[in-house]
PDB file of N, CA and C in Angstrom:
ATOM      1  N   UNK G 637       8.107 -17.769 -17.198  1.00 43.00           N
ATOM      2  CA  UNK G 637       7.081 -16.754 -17.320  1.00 43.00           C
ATOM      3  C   UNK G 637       6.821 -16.159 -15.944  1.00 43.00           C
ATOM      4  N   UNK G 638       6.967 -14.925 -15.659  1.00 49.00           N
ATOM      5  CA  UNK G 638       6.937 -14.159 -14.668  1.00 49.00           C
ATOM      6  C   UNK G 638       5.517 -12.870 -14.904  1.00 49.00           C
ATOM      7  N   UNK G 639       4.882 -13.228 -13.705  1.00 54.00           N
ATOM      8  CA  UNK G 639       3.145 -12.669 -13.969  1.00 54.00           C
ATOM      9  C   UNK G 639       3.779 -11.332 -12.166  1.00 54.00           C
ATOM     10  N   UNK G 640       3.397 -10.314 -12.595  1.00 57.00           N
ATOM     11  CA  UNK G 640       2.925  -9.843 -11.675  1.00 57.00           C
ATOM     12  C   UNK G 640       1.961  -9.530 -11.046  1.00 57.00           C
ATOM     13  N   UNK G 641       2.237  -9.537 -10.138  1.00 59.00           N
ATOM     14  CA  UNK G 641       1.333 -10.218  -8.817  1.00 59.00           C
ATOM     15  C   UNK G 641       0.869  -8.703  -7.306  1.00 59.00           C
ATOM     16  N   UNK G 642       0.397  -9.506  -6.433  1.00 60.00           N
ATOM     17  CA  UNK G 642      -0.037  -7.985  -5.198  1.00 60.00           C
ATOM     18  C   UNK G 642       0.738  -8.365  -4.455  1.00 60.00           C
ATOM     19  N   UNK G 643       1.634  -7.637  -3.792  1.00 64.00           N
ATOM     20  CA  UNK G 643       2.801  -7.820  -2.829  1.00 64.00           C
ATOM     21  C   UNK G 643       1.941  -8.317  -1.954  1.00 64.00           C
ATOM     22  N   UNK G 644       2.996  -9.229  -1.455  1.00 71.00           N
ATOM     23  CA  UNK G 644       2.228  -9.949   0.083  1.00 71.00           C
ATOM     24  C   UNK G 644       2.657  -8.667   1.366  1.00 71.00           C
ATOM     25  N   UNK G 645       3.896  -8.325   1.133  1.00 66.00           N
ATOM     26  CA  UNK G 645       3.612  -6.806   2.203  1.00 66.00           C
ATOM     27  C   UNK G 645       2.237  -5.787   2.079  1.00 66.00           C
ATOM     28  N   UNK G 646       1.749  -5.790   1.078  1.00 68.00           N
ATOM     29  CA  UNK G 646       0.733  -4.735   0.782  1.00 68.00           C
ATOM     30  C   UNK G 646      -0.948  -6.070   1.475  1.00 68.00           C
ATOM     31  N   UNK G 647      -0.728  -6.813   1.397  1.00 76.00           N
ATOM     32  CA  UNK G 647      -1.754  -7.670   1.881  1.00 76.00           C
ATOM     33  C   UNK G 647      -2.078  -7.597   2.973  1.00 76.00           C
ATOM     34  N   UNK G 648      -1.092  -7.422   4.137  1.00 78.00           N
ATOM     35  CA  UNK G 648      -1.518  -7.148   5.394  1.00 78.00           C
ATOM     36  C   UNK G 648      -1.614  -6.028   5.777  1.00 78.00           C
ATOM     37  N   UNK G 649      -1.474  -4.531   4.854  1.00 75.00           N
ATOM     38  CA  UNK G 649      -2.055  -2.992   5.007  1.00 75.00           C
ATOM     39  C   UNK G 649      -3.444  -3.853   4.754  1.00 75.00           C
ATOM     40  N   UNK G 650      -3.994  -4.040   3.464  1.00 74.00           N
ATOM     41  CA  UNK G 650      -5.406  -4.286   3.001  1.00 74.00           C
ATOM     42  C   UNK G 650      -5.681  -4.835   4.251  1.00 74.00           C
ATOM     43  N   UNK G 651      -5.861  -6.089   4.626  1.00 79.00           N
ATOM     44  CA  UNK G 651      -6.351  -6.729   5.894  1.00 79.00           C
ATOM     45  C   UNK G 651      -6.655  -5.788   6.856  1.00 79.00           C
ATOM     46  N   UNK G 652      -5.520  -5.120   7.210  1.00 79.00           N
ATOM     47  CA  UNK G 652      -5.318  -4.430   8.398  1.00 79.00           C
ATOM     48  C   UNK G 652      -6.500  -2.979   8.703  1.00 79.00           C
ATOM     49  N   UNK G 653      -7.067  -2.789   7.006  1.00 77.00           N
ATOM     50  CA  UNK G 653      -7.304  -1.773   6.845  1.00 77.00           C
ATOM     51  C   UNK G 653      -8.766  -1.846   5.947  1.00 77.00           C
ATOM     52  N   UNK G 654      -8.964  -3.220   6.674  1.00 74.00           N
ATOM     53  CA  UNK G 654     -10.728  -3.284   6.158  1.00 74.00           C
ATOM     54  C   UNK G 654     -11.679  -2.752   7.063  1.00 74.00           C
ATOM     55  N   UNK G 655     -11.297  -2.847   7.981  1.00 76.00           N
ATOM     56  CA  UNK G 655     -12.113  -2.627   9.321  1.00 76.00           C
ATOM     57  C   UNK G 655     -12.652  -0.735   9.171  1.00 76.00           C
ATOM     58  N   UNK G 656     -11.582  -0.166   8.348  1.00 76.00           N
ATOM     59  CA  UNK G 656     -12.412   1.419   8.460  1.00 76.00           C
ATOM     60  C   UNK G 656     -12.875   1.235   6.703  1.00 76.00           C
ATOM     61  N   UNK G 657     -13.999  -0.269   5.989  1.00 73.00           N
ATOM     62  CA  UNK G 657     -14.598   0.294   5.291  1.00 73.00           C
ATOM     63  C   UNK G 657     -15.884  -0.190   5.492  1.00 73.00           C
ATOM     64  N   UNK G 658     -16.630   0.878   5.412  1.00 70.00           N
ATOM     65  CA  UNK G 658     -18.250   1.021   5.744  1.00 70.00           C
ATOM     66  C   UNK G 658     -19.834   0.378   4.966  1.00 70.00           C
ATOM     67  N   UNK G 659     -19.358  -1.246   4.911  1.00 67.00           N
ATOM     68  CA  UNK G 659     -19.989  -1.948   3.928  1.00 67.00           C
ATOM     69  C   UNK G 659     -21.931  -1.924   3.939  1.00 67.00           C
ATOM     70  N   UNK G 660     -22.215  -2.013   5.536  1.00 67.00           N
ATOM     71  CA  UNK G 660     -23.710  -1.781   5.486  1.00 67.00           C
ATOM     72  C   UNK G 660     -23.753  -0.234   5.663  1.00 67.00           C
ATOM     73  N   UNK G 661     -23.007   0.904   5.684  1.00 62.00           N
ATOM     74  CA  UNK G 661     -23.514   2.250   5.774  1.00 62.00           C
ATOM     75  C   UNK G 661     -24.300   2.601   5.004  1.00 62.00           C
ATOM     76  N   UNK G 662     -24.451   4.004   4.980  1.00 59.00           N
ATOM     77  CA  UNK G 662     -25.289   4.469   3.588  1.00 59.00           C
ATOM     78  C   UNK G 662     -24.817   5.949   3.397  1.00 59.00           C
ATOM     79  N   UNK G 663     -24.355   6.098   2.078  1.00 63.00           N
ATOM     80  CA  UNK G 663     -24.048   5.234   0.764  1.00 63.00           C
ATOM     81  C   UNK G 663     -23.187   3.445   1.446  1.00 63.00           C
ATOM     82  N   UNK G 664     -23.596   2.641   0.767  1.00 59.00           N
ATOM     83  CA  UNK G 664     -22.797   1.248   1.142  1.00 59.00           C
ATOM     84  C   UNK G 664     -21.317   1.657   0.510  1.00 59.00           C
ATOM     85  N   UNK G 665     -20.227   1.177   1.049  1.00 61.00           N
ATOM     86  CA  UNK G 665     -19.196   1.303   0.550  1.00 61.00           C
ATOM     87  C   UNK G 665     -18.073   2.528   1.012  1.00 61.00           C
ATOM     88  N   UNK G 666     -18.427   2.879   1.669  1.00 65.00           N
ATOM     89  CA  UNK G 666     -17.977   5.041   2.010  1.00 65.00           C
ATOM     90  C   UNK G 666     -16.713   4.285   2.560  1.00 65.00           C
ATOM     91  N   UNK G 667     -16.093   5.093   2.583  1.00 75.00           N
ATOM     92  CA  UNK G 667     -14.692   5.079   2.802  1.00 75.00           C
ATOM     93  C   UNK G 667     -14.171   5.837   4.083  1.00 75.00           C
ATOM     94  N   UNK G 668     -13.607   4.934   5.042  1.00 78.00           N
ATOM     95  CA  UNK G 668     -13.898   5.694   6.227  1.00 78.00           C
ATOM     96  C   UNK G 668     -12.428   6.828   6.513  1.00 78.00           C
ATOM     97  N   UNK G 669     -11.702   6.087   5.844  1.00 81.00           N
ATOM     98  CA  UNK G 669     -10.095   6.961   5.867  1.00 81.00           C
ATOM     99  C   UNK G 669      -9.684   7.764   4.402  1.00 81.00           C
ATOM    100  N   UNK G 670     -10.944   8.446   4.014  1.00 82.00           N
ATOM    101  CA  UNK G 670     -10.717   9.082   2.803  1.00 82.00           C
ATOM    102  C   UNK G 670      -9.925  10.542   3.181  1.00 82.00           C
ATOM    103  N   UNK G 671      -9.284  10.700   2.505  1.00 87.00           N
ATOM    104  CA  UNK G 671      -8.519  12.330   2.498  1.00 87.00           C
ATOM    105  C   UNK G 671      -7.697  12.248   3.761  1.00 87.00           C
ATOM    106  N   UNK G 672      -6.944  10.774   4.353  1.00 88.00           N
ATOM    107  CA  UNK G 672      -6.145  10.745   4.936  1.00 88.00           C
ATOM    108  C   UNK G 672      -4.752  10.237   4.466  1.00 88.00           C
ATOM    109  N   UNK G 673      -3.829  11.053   5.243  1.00 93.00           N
ATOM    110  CA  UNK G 673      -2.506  11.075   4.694  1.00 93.00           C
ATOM    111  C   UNK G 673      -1.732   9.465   5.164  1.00 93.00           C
ATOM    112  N   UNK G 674      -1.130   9.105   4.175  1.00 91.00           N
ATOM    113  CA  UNK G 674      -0.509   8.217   4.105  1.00 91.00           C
ATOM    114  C   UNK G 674       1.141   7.928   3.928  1.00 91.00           C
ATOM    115  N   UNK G 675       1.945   7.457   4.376  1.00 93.00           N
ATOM    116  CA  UNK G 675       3.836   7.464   4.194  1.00 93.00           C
ATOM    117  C   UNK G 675       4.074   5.785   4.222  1.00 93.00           C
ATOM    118  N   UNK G 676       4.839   5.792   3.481  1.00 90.00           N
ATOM    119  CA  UNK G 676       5.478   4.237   3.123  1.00 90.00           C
ATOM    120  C   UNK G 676       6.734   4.089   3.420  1.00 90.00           C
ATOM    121  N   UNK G 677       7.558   3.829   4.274  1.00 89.00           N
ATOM    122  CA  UNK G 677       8.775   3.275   4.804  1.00 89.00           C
ATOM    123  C   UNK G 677       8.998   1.603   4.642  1.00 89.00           C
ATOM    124  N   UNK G 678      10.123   1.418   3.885  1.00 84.00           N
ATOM    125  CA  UNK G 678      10.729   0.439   3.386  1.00 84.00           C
ATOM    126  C   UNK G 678      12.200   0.131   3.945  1.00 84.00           C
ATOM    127  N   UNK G 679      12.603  -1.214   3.878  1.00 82.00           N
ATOM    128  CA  UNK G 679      13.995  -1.496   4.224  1.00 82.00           C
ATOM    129  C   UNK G 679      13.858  -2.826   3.199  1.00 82.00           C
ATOM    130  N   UNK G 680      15.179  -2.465   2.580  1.00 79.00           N
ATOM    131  CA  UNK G 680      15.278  -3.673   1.646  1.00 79.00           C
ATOM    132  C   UNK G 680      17.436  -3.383   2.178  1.00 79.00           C
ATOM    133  N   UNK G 681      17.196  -5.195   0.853  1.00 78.00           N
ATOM    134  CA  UNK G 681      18.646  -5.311   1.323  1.00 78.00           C
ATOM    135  C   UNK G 681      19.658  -4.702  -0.144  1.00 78.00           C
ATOM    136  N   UNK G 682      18.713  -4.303  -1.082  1.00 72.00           N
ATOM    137  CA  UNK G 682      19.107  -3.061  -2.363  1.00 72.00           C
ATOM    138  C   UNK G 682      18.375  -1.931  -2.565  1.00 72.00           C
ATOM    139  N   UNK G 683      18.874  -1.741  -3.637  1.00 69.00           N
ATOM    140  CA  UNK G 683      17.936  -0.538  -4.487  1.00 69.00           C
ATOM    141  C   UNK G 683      16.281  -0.799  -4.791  1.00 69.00           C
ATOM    142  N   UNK G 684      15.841   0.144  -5.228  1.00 67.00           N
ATOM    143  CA  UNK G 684      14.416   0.094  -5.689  1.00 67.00           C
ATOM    144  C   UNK G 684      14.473  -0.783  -6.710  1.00 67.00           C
ATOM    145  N   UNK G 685      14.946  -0.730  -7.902  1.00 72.00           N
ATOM    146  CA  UNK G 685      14.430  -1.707  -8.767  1.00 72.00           C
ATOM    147  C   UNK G 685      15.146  -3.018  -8.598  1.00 72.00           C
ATOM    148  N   UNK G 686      13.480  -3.695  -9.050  1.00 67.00           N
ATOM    149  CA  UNK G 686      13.846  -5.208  -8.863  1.00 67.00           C
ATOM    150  C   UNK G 686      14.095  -5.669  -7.165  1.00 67.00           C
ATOM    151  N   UNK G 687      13.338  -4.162  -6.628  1.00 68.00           N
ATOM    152  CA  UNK G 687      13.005  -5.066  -4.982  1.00 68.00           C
ATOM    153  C   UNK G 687      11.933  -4.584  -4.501  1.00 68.00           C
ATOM    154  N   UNK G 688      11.965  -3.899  -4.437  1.00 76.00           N
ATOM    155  CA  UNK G 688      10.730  -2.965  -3.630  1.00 76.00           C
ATOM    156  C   UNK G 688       9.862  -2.162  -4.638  1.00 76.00           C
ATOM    157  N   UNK G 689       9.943  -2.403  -6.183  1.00 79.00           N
ATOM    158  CA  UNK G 689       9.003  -1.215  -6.730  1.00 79.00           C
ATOM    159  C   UNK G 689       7.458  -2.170  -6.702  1.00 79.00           C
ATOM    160  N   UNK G 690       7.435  -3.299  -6.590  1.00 77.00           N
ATOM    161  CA  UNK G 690       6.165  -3.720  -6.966  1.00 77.00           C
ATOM    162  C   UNK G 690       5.358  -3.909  -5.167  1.00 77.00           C
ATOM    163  N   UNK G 691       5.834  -3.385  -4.137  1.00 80.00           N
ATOM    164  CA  UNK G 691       5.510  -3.036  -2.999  1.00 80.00           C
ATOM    165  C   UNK G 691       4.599  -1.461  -2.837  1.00 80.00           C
ATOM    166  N   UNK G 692       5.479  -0.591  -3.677  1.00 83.00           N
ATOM    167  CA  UNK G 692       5.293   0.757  -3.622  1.00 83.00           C
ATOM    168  C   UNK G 692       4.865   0.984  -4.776  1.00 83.00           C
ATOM    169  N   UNK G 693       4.398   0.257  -6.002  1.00 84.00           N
ATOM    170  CA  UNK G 693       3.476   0.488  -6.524  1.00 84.00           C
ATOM    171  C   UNK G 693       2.170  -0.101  -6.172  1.00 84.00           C
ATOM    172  N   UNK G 694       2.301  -1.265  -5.434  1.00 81.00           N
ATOM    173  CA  UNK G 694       1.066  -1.772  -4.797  1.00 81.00           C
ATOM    174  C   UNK G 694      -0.038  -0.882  -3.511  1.00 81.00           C
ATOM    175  N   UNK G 695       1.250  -0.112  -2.928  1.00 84.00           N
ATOM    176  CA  UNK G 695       0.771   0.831  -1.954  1.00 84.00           C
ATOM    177  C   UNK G 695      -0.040   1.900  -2.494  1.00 84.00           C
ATOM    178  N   UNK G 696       0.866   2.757  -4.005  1.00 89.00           N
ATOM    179  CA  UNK G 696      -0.155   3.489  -4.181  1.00 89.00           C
ATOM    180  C   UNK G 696      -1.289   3.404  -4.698  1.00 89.00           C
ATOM    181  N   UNK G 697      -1.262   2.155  -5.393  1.00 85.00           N
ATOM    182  CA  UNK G 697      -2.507   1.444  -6.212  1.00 85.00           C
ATOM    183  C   UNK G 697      -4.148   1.755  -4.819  1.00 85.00           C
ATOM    184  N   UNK G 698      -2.995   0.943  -3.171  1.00 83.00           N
ATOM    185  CA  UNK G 698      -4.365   1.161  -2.359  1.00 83.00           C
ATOM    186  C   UNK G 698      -4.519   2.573  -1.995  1.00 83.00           C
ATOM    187  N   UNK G 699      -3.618   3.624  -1.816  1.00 87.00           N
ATOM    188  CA  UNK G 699      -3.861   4.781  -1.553  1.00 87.00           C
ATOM    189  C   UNK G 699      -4.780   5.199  -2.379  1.00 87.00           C
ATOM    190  N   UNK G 700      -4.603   5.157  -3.868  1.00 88.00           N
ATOM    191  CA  UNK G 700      -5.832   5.844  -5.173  1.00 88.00           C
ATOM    192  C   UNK G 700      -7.322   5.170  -4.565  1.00 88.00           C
ATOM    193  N   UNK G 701      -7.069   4.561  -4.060  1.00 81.00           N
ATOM    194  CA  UNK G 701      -8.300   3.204  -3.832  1.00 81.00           C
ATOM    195  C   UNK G 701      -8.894   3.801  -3.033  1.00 81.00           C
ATOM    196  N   UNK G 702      -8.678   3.961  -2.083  1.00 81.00           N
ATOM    197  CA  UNK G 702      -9.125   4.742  -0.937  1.00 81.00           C
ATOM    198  C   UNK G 702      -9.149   6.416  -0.685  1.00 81.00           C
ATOM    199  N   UNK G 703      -8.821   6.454  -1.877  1.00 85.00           N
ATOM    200  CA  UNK G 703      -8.793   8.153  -2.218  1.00 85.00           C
ATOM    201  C   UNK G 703      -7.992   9.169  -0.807  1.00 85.00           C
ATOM    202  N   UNK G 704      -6.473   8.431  -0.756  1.00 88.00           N
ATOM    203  CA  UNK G 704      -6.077   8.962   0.382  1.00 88.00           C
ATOM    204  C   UNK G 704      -4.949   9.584  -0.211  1.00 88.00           C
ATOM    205  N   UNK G 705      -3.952  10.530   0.248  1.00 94.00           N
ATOM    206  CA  UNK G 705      -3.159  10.891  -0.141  1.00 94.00           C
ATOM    207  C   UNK G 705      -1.619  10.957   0.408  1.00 94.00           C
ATOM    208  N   UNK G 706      -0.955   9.895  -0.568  1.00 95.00           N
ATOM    209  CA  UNK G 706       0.210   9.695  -0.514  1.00 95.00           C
ATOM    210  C   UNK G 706       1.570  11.012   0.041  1.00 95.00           C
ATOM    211  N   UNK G 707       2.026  11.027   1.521  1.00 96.00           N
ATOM    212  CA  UNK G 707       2.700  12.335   1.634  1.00 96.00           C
ATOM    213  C   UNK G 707       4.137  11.955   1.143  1.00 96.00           C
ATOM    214  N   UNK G 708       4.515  10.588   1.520  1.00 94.00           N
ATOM    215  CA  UNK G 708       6.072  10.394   1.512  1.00 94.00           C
ATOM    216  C   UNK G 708       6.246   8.698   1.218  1.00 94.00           C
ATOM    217  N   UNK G 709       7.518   8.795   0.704  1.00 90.00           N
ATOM    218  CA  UNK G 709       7.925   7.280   0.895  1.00 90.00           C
ATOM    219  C   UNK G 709       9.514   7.360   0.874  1.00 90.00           C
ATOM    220  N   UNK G 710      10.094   6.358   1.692  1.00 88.00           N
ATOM    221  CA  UNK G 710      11.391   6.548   2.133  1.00 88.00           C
ATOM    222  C   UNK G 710      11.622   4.884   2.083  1.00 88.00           C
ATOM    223  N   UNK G 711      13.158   5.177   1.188  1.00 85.00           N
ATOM    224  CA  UNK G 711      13.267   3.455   1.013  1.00 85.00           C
ATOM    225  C   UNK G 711      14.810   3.483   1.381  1.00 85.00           C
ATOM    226  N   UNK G 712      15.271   2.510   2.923  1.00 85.00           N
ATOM    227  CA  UNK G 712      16.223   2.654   3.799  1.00 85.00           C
ATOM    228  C   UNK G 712      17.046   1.428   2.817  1.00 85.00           C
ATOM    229  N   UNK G 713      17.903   1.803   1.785  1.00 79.00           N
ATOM    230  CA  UNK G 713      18.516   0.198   1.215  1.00 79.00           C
ATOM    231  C   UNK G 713      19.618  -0.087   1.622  1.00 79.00           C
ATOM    232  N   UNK G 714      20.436  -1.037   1.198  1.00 76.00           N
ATOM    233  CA  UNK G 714      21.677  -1.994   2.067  1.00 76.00           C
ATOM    234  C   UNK G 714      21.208  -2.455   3.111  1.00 76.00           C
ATOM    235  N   UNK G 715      20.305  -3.036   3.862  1.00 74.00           N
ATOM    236  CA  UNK G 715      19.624  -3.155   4.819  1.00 74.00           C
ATOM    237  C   UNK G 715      20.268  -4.646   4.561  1.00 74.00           C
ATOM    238  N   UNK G 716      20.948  -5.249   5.037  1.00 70.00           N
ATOM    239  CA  UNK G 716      21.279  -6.619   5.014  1.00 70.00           C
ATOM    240  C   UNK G 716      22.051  -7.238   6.281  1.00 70.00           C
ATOM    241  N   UNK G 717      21.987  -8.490   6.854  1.00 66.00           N
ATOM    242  CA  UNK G 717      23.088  -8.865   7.645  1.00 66.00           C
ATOM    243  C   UNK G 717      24.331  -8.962   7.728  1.00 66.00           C
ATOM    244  N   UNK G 718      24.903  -8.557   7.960  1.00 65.00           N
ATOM    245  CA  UNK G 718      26.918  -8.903   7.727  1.00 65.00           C
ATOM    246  C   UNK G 718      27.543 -10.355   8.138  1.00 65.00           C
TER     247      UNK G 718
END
């Protein structure tokens, strides 16, 4: 049984990206990087599916979140050692 889950790559954007939200402001909650543009660059060692889509759907999940807007995403594949 396979549950999906929040990418652990997308865990350390969130972390990284608590610090611009505005918990005692007023309104509580404001969003400090709203209507800012956002790009997702990836390196995997395949294709999108079945490697990287539950990364880059996790990303845009936080982009909607934060009401920011997604400009680009670029996914560099064969990325592997020889």
């Amino acid at each position: 049984f396979q549950r999906e889950s929040f990418p652990a790559q997308c865990k350390g954007i969130i972390d990284r990206m608590y610090c611009f939200m505005d918990f005692g402001g007023t309104p509580a909650g404001v969003i400090r990087i709203r209507d800012k543009r956002f790009g997702l660059v990836l390196t995997a060692g395949g294709g999108f599916e079945n490697n990287v889509e539950l990364v880059s759907r996790g990303f845009k999940n936080f982009v909607d979140y934060v009401k920011g807007n997604l400009v680009a995403e670029l996914l560099v594949g064969g990325v592997a050692p020889r």
